[in-house]
Short mmCIF file of C-alpha atoms in Angstrom, two decimals:
data_model
loop_
_atom_site.label_atom_id
_atom_site.label_comp_id
_atom_site.label_asym_id
_atom_site.label_seq_id
_atom_site.Cartn_x
_atom_site.Cartn_y
_atom_site.Cartn_z
CA MET A 29 16.87 -8.05 3.93
CA THR A 30 18.28 -5.33 6.35
CA LEU A 31 17.20 -1.83 7.27
CA GLU A 32 18.11 1.16 5.08
CA PHE A 33 17.98 4.80 5.97
CA SER A 34 16.95 7.62 3.86
CA ARG A 35 17.76 11.30 4.93
CA VAL A 36 15.03 12.74 2.86
CA GLY A 37 15.45 16.60 3.56
CA PHE A 38 16.79 18.93 6.32
CA ALA A 39 17.33 22.99 6.78
CA PRO A 40 17.14 24.55 4.39
CA HIS A 41 15.44 22.09 2.18
CA TYR A 42 12.50 21.36 4.15
CA VAL A 43 10.10 18.50 3.00
CA ASP A 44 6.26 19.26 2.47
CA TYR A 45 4.28 16.77 4.37
CA GLU A 46 2.19 15.59 1.56
CA GLU A 47 5.39 15.22 -0.59
CA GLY A 48 6.56 12.96 2.49
CA TRP A 49 3.25 11.22 3.01
CA ALA A 50 3.29 10.12 -0.85
CA LEU A 51 6.86 8.91 -0.36
CA GLN A 52 5.76 6.75 2.84
CA ARG A 53 3.02 5.21 0.61
CA ARG A 54 5.17 4.20 -2.16
CA ILE A 55 7.82 2.41 -0.03
CA HIS A 56 5.14 0.84 2.11
CA GLU A 57 3.51 -0.89 -1.03
CA GLY A 58 7.29 -2.16 -2.05
CA VAL A 59 7.98 -3.37 1.55
CA VAL A 60 4.72 -5.29 1.45
CA ALA A 61 5.33 -6.67 -1.98
CA GLY A 62 8.81 -7.64 -0.98
CA THR A 63 10.36 -5.35 -3.54
CA THR A 64 11.73 -2.93 -1.42
CA PRO A 65 13.92 -3.11 1.86
CA SER A 66 12.48 -1.83 5.14
CA THR A 67 13.27 1.95 4.84
CA VAL A 68 13.50 4.68 7.75
CA LEU A 69 13.04 8.08 6.39
CA LEU A 70 14.57 10.85 8.59
CA LEU A 71 13.61 14.51 7.76
CA GLU A 72 12.49 17.83 8.80
CA HIS A 73 8.97 19.17 7.46
CA ALA A 74 7.96 22.45 6.56
CA PRO A 75 5.27 23.42 9.55
CA VAL A 76 2.13 21.93 9.43
CA TYR A 77 -0.26 20.52 12.04
CA THR A 78 -1.33 16.80 11.16
CA ALA A 79 -4.75 15.54 12.43
CA GLY A 80 -4.65 11.83 13.52
CA LYS A 81 -7.92 9.74 13.46
CA ARG A 82 -9.13 10.36 17.02
CA THR A 83 -8.62 14.12 16.39
CA GLU A 84 -11.93 16.09 17.33
CA GLU A 85 -13.25 19.29 15.25
CA HIS A 86 -13.06 21.61 18.59
CA GLU A 87 -9.24 20.47 18.84
CA ARG A 88 -8.28 22.19 15.15
CA PRO A 89 -6.15 25.20 15.53
CA LEU A 90 -8.18 28.57 13.96
CA ASP A 91 -5.20 29.76 12.43
CA GLY A 92 -1.27 29.04 11.66
CA PRO A 93 0.08 26.46 9.46
CA PRO A 94 -2.14 24.02 7.34
CA VAL A 95 -3.90 21.02 8.97
CA ASP A 96 -3.27 17.70 7.23
CA ASN A 97 -5.62 14.78 8.04
CA VAL A 98 -3.65 11.40 8.36
CA ASP A 99 -4.42 7.81 8.75
CA ARG A 100 -2.01 7.51 12.14
CA GLY A 101 -3.40 7.09 15.31
CA GLY A 102 -3.53 9.90 18.07
CA LYS A 103 -4.29 13.41 17.62
CA LEU A 104 -3.52 16.73 16.59
CA THR A 105 0.42 17.37 16.49
CA TRP A 106 2.79 19.95 14.95
CA HIS A 107 6.10 19.44 12.63
CA GLY A 108 8.21 21.62 11.65
CA PRO A 109 11.67 23.21 11.30
CA GLY A 110 13.96 22.21 14.25
CA GLN A 111 12.31 18.75 14.76
CA LEU A 112 13.65 15.46 13.73
CA VAL A 113 11.00 13.31 12.04
CA GLY A 114 11.36 9.68 11.79
CA TYR A 115 9.21 7.44 9.59
CA PRO A 116 10.28 3.73 10.11
CA ILE A 117 8.57 1.64 7.07
CA VAL A 118 9.62 -2.02 8.13
CA ALA A 119 8.18 -5.21 7.80
CA LEU A 120 7.56 -6.39 11.42
CA PRO A 121 8.48 -9.98 12.40
CA ASP A 122 5.83 -12.16 12.93
CA PRO A 123 4.63 -11.98 15.99
CA THR A 124 5.24 -8.62 17.01
CA ARG A 125 2.92 -6.52 19.12
CA VAL A 126 2.14 -2.94 18.30
CA ALA A 127 2.98 -2.21 21.89
CA ASP A 128 6.39 -3.68 21.51
CA TYR A 129 6.91 -1.85 18.30
CA VAL A 130 6.40 1.40 20.18
CA ASP A 131 8.27 0.46 23.17
CA ILE A 132 11.32 0.00 20.79
CA LEU A 133 10.83 3.23 19.14
CA GLU A 134 10.45 4.77 22.77
CA GLN A 135 13.69 3.40 23.83
CA VAL A 136 15.52 4.40 21.03
CA LEU A 137 14.94 8.22 21.68
CA ILE A 138 15.50 7.48 25.39
CA ASN A 139 18.97 6.36 24.49
CA VAL A 140 19.81 9.19 22.26
CA LEU A 141 18.37 11.97 24.64
CA ALA A 142 20.59 10.67 27.13
CA ASP A 143 23.81 12.08 25.21
CA TYR A 144 22.50 15.36 26.02
CA ALA A 145 21.77 14.49 29.58
CA ASN A 146 18.18 14.49 29.17
CA ARG A 147 16.27 11.89 31.43
CA GLY A 148 13.80 11.07 28.71
CA THR A 149 11.19 8.74 30.49
CA ARG A 150 8.04 6.96 29.76
CA ILE A 151 4.92 7.72 31.51
CA GLU A 152 2.22 4.96 32.31
CA GLY A 153 -0.85 5.27 29.94
CA ARG A 154 0.85 7.65 27.62
CA SER A 155 2.92 6.75 24.50
CA ALA A 156 5.96 8.87 23.63
CA VAL A 157 8.77 10.22 25.32
CA TRP A 158 8.85 12.41 28.36
CA ILE A 159 10.80 14.51 30.52
CA GLU A 160 9.58 14.08 34.21
CA ALA A 161 7.70 16.66 36.33
CA ASP A 162 10.21 18.70 38.55
CA GLY A 163 11.22 22.10 39.74
CA GLU A 164 10.83 23.05 36.09
CA GLY A 165 7.25 22.36 35.76
CA PRO A 166 4.65 19.45 34.99
CA ALA A 167 5.57 16.75 32.96
CA ARG A 168 6.95 17.74 29.27
CA LYS A 169 6.48 15.69 26.11
CA ILE A 170 10.01 15.86 24.08
CA ALA A 171 9.18 13.45 21.49
CA ALA A 172 5.70 12.25 19.87
CA ILE A 173 4.93 8.69 18.54
CA GLY A 174 2.16 8.10 16.22
CA ILE A 175 1.78 5.10 13.96
CA ARG A 176 -0.18 2.72 11.54
CA VAL A 177 0.54 -0.72 10.90
CA ASN A 178 -1.04 -2.39 7.73
CA ARG A 179 -0.24 -5.79 6.63
CA ARG A 180 2.29 -6.19 9.19
CA VAL A 181 4.31 -3.02 7.84
CA THR A 182 4.73 0.21 9.72
CA MET A 183 4.07 3.63 8.65
CA HIS A 184 4.28 7.20 10.11
CA GLY A 185 6.66 7.16 13.32
CA PHE A 186 8.17 9.55 15.71
CA ALA A 187 9.09 13.30 15.98
CA LEU A 188 11.83 14.34 18.32
CA ASN A 189 12.00 17.93 19.41
CA CYS A 190 15.35 19.35 18.87
CA SER A 191 15.63 23.12 18.75
CA ASN A 192 12.01 23.89 17.32
CA ASP A 193 9.85 26.69 18.31
CA LEU A 194 7.07 25.48 20.71
CA GLY A 195 4.81 28.52 19.95
CA PRO A 196 2.94 26.41 17.42
CA SER A 197 2.43 23.34 19.95
CA ALA A 198 1.32 26.11 22.47
CA GLN A 199 -1.81 27.16 20.57
CA ILE A 200 -3.03 23.63 20.39
CA THR A 201 -3.62 20.96 22.95
CA ALA A 202 -0.86 18.67 21.67
CA CYS A 203 -2.00 15.00 21.16
CA GLY A 204 -4.94 15.77 23.29
CA ILE A 205 -3.08 16.02 26.57
CA ALA A 206 -4.31 19.14 28.49
CA ASP A 207 -2.28 18.45 31.80
CA ALA A 208 1.44 18.21 30.60
CA GLY A 209 3.73 20.72 28.65
CA THR A 210 5.92 20.31 25.45
CA THR A 211 9.57 20.85 25.41
CA THR A 212 12.81 20.38 23.42
CA ILE A 213 16.46 19.18 23.49
CA GLU A 214 17.42 23.22 23.46
CA ALA A 215 14.83 24.19 26.00
CA GLU A 216 16.04 21.69 28.59
CA THR A 217 19.89 21.95 28.22
CA GLY A 218 20.31 25.50 26.59
CA ARG A 219 22.35 23.83 23.58
CA LYS A 220 21.13 24.33 19.84
CA VAL A 221 20.70 20.94 18.47
CA LEU A 222 19.96 20.64 14.70
CA PRO A 223 18.07 17.44 13.28
CA ALA A 224 20.59 16.73 10.72
CA GLU A 225 23.46 16.32 13.63
CA ILE A 226 21.14 14.17 15.58
CA ALA A 227 19.96 12.09 12.87
CA GLY A 228 23.11 10.00 13.06
CA ARG A 229 22.64 9.01 16.44
CA VAL A 230 19.16 7.87 15.91
CA GLU A 231 20.23 5.49 12.96
CA GLU A 232 22.88 3.83 15.46
CA GLU A 233 20.35 3.15 18.44
CA LEU A 234 17.89 1.89 15.54
CA ARG A 235 20.39 -0.64 14.07
CA LYS A 236 20.82 -1.99 17.86
CA PHE A 237 17.14 -3.27 17.57
CA GLU A 238 17.19 -4.16 13.98
CA ALA A 239 16.72 -8.15 14.70
CA ARG A 240 13.66 -7.31 16.61
CA LEU A 241 12.22 -4.47 14.01
CA VAL A 242 12.59 -6.10 10.78
CA LYS A 243 11.10 -9.28 8.95
CA VAL A 244 14.42 -10.99 7.42
CA ALA A 245 12.89 -12.87 4.65
CA GLY A 246 9.63 -13.32 2.65
CA THR A 247 6.81 -10.78 1.95
CA ALA A 248 5.13 -8.83 4.67
CA ALA A 249 1.60 -9.19 3.61
CA SER A 250 -1.22 -10.24 5.86
CA PRO A 251 -4.75 -9.07 6.38
CA GLU A 252 -4.73 -7.39 9.66
CA GLY A 253 -3.93 -3.45 10.47
CA ALA A 254 -3.64 -1.63 13.37
CA LEU A 255 -4.01 2.17 14.53
CA LEU A 256 -2.33 3.42 17.65
#
Protein backbone atom coordinates (compact mmCIF):
# COMPACT_ATOMS: atom_id res chain seq x y z
CA MET A 1 0.00 0.00 0.00
CA THR A 2 1.68 3.23 -1.11
CA LEU A 3 1.47 6.76 0.17
CA GLU A 4 -1.29 8.93 -1.27
CA PHE A 5 -1.64 12.73 -1.23
CA SER A 6 -4.76 14.87 -1.08
CA ARG A 7 -4.68 18.64 -1.57
CA VAL A 8 -7.75 19.50 0.45
CA GLY A 9 -8.00 23.27 0.04
CA PHE A 10 -5.82 26.30 -0.69
CA ALA A 11 -6.47 30.02 -0.99
CA PRO A 12 -9.11 31.25 -1.44
CA HIS A 13 -10.76 27.98 -0.37
CA TYR A 14 -9.42 27.77 3.19
CA VAL A 15 -10.24 24.68 5.25
CA ASP A 16 -12.07 25.16 8.54
CA TYR A 17 -10.07 23.49 11.31
CA GLU A 18 -12.95 21.37 12.59
CA GLU A 19 -13.64 20.17 9.04
CA GLY A 20 -10.01 19.18 8.58
CA TRP A 21 -9.89 17.42 11.94
CA ALA A 22 -13.02 15.41 11.13
CA LEU A 23 -11.44 14.38 7.82
CA GLN A 24 -8.29 13.26 9.65
CA ARG A 25 -10.31 11.10 12.03
CA ARG A 26 -12.23 9.43 9.19
CA ILE A 27 -9.05 8.60 7.29
CA HIS A 28 -7.33 7.44 10.47
CA GLU A 29 -10.05 4.88 11.14
CA GLY A 30 -9.75 3.59 7.58
CA VAL A 31 -5.96 3.31 7.77
CA VAL A 32 -6.18 1.45 11.10
CA ALA A 33 -8.70 -0.95 9.56
CA GLY A 34 -6.57 -1.44 6.48
CA THR A 35 -9.32 -0.20 4.14
CA THR A 36 -7.76 3.21 3.37
CA PRO A 37 -4.21 3.86 2.15
CA SER A 38 -1.80 5.95 4.18
CA THR A 39 -2.61 9.51 3.14
CA VAL A 40 -1.05 12.95 3.51
CA LEU A 41 -3.48 15.88 3.60
CA LEU A 42 -2.06 19.22 2.42
CA LEU A 43 -4.01 22.44 2.93
CA GLU A 44 -4.35 25.99 4.24
CA HIS A 45 -6.56 26.59 7.25
CA ALA A 46 -8.86 29.48 7.98
CA PRO A 47 -7.37 31.45 10.92
CA VAL A 48 -7.41 29.47 14.17
CA TYR A 49 -5.38 28.81 17.30
CA THR A 50 -5.04 25.16 18.31
CA ALA A 51 -4.20 24.06 21.85
CA GLY A 52 -2.34 20.78 22.37
CA LYS A 53 -2.53 18.64 25.49
CA ARG A 54 0.15 20.59 27.36
CA THR A 55 -1.41 24.04 26.88
CA GLU A 56 -2.02 25.89 30.16
CA GLU A 57 -4.97 28.21 30.67
CA HIS A 58 -2.86 31.36 31.08
CA GLU A 59 -1.27 30.71 27.67
CA ARG A 60 -4.54 31.05 25.78
CA PRO A 61 -5.09 34.32 23.84
CA LEU A 62 -7.68 36.76 25.14
CA ASP A 63 -8.87 37.77 21.68
CA GLY A 64 -8.39 37.00 18.00
CA PRO A 65 -9.22 33.76 16.16
CA PRO A 66 -10.99 30.91 18.00
CA VAL A 67 -9.06 28.31 20.00
CA ASP A 68 -9.66 24.64 19.20
CA ASN A 69 -8.56 22.01 21.72
CA VAL A 70 -6.87 19.09 19.97
CA ASP A 71 -5.49 15.69 20.93
CA ARG A 72 -1.95 16.22 19.65
CA GLY A 73 1.08 16.88 21.79
CA GLY A 74 2.60 20.30 22.26
CA LYS A 75 1.07 23.59 23.28
CA LEU A 76 -0.60 26.55 21.58
CA THR A 77 -0.02 27.35 17.93
CA TRP A 78 -1.66 29.29 15.10
CA HIS A 79 -2.81 28.17 11.67
CA GLY A 80 -4.05 30.34 8.85
CA PRO A 81 -3.64 31.72 5.33
CA GLY A 82 -0.13 31.63 3.94
CA GLN A 83 0.89 28.60 6.01
CA LEU A 84 1.20 25.12 4.49
CA VAL A 85 -0.26 22.49 6.83
CA GLY A 86 0.45 18.81 6.30
CA TYR A 87 -1.34 15.95 8.04
CA PRO A 88 0.35 12.60 7.32
CA ILE A 89 -2.05 9.84 8.36
CA VAL A 90 0.23 6.90 7.88
CA ALA A 91 0.52 3.35 9.19
CA LEU A 92 4.07 3.30 10.55
CA PRO A 93 6.26 0.25 9.94
CA ASP A 94 6.97 -1.81 13.04
CA PRO A 95 9.16 -0.94 14.80
CA THR A 96 9.26 2.84 14.36
CA ARG A 97 10.03 5.18 17.22
CA VAL A 98 8.05 8.41 17.44
CA ALA A 99 11.35 10.30 17.49
CA ASP A 100 12.36 8.68 14.19
CA TYR A 101 9.08 9.73 12.60
CA VAL A 102 9.51 13.32 13.79
CA ASP A 103 13.07 13.29 12.46
CA ILE A 104 11.76 12.37 9.01
CA LEU A 105 9.24 15.22 9.02
CA GLU A 106 11.94 17.66 10.08
CA GLN A 107 14.30 16.49 7.34
CA VAL A 108 11.58 16.79 4.69
CA LEU A 109 11.00 20.42 5.65
CA ILE A 110 14.73 21.19 5.86
CA ASN A 111 15.16 19.81 2.33
CA VAL A 112 12.29 21.94 1.00
CA LEU A 113 13.61 25.08 2.67
CA ALA A 114 16.97 24.58 0.97
CA ASP A 115 15.23 25.43 -2.33
CA TYR A 116 14.82 28.96 -1.00
CA ALA A 117 18.35 29.26 0.41
CA ASN A 118 16.91 28.95 3.91
CA ARG A 119 19.26 27.06 6.21
CA GLY A 120 16.60 25.22 8.15
CA THR A 121 18.02 23.34 11.10
CA ARG A 122 17.20 21.41 14.24
CA ILE A 123 17.77 22.73 17.74
CA GLU A 124 18.61 20.13 20.36
CA GLY A 125 15.79 19.57 22.81
CA ARG A 126 13.19 21.26 20.59
CA SER A 127 11.12 19.69 17.84
CA ALA A 128 10.36 21.39 14.52
CA VAL A 129 12.56 23.36 12.13
CA TRP A 130 14.41 26.55 12.91
CA ILE A 131 16.53 29.33 11.45
CA GLU A 132 19.56 29.70 13.69
CA ALA A 133 20.26 32.86 15.66
CA ASP A 134 22.22 35.37 13.58
CA GLY A 135 22.60 39.10 13.03
CA GLU A 136 18.86 39.30 12.37
CA GLY A 137 17.95 38.12 15.86
CA PRO A 138 17.45 35.00 18.02
CA ALA A 139 16.60 31.55 16.73
CA ARG A 140 13.35 31.65 14.77
CA LYS A 141 10.86 28.80 14.27
CA ILE A 142 9.88 28.44 10.62
CA ALA A 143 7.96 25.16 10.87
CA ALA A 144 6.05 23.57 13.75
CA ILE A 145 5.44 19.87 14.35
CA GLY A 146 2.80 18.36 16.63
CA ILE A 147 1.66 14.77 16.27
CA ARG A 148 -0.32 11.94 17.76
CA VAL A 149 0.28 8.24 17.13
CA ASN A 150 -2.63 5.94 17.91
CA ARG A 151 -2.60 2.22 17.05
CA ARG A 152 0.59 2.90 15.08
CA VAL A 153 -1.20 5.35 12.76
CA THR A 154 -0.19 9.00 12.86
CA MET A 155 -2.39 12.11 13.04
CA HIS A 156 -1.79 15.88 12.97
CA GLY A 157 1.61 16.81 11.55
CA PHE A 158 3.47 19.97 10.50
CA ALA A 159 2.89 23.61 9.63
CA LEU A 160 5.41 25.39 7.38
CA ASN A 161 5.34 29.18 7.48
CA CYS A 162 5.43 30.35 3.88
CA SER A 163 4.04 33.89 3.59
CA ASN A 164 1.65 34.07 6.52
CA ASP A 165 1.09 37.08 8.75
CA LEU A 166 3.23 36.75 11.88
CA GLY A 167 0.93 39.02 13.91
CA PRO A 168 -1.22 36.21 15.37
CA SER A 169 1.87 34.27 16.46
CA ALA A 170 3.26 37.39 18.14
CA GLN A 171 0.16 37.54 20.36
CA ILE A 172 0.96 34.19 21.99
CA THR A 173 3.95 32.27 23.28
CA ALA A 174 3.94 29.93 20.32
CA CYS A 175 4.45 26.29 21.35
CA GLY A 176 5.28 27.52 24.86
CA ILE A 177 8.73 28.80 23.80
CA ALA A 178 9.42 32.29 25.14
CA ASP A 179 13.07 32.74 24.20
CA ALA A 180 12.77 32.43 20.41
CA GLY A 181 10.95 34.06 17.54
CA THR A 182 8.82 32.94 14.61
CA THR A 183 9.52 33.56 10.94
CA THR A 184 8.39 32.71 7.40
CA ILE A 185 10.08 31.94 4.10
CA GLU A 186 8.99 35.37 2.86
CA ALA A 187 10.39 37.15 5.91
CA GLU A 188 13.75 35.41 5.47
CA THR A 189 14.06 35.79 1.69
CA GLY A 190 11.80 38.68 0.65
CA ARG A 191 10.07 36.29 -1.76
CA LYS A 192 6.34 35.59 -1.49
CA VAL A 193 5.75 31.84 -1.45
CA LEU A 194 2.24 30.42 -1.63
CA PRO A 195 1.44 27.12 0.13
CA ALA A 196 -0.15 25.75 -3.04
CA GLU A 197 3.08 26.22 -5.00
CA ILE A 198 5.32 24.57 -2.40
CA ALA A 199 3.02 21.59 -1.78
CA GLY A 200 4.49 19.66 -4.71
CA ARG A 201 8.00 19.88 -3.28
CA VAL A 202 6.79 18.61 0.07
CA GLU A 203 5.20 15.65 -1.71
CA GLU A 204 8.46 14.91 -3.54
CA GLU A 205 10.47 14.93 -0.34
CA LEU A 206 7.98 12.74 1.54
CA ARG A 207 8.16 10.23 -1.33
CA LYS A 208 11.90 9.85 -0.69
CA PHE A 209 11.11 8.55 2.81
CA GLU A 210 8.12 6.43 1.82
CA ALA A 211 9.83 3.13 2.57
CA ARG A 212 10.52 4.29 6.13
CA LEU A 213 7.13 5.93 6.62
CA VAL A 214 4.52 3.46 5.46
CA LYS A 215 3.65 -0.05 6.56
CA VAL A 216 3.53 -2.09 3.36
CA ALA A 217 0.96 -4.77 4.14
CA GLY A 218 -1.57 -5.78 6.76
CA THR A 219 -3.31 -3.54 9.24
CA ALA A 220 -1.71 -1.14 11.64
CA ALA A 221 -3.82 -1.91 14.71
CA SER A 222 -1.94 -2.32 17.97
CA PRO A 223 -2.71 -1.17 21.51
CA GLU A 224 -0.08 1.51 21.95
CA GLY A 225 -0.50 5.24 21.44
CA ALA A 226 1.80 8.20 21.91
CA LEU A 227 1.69 11.97 22.12
CA LEU A 228 4.54 14.34 21.38
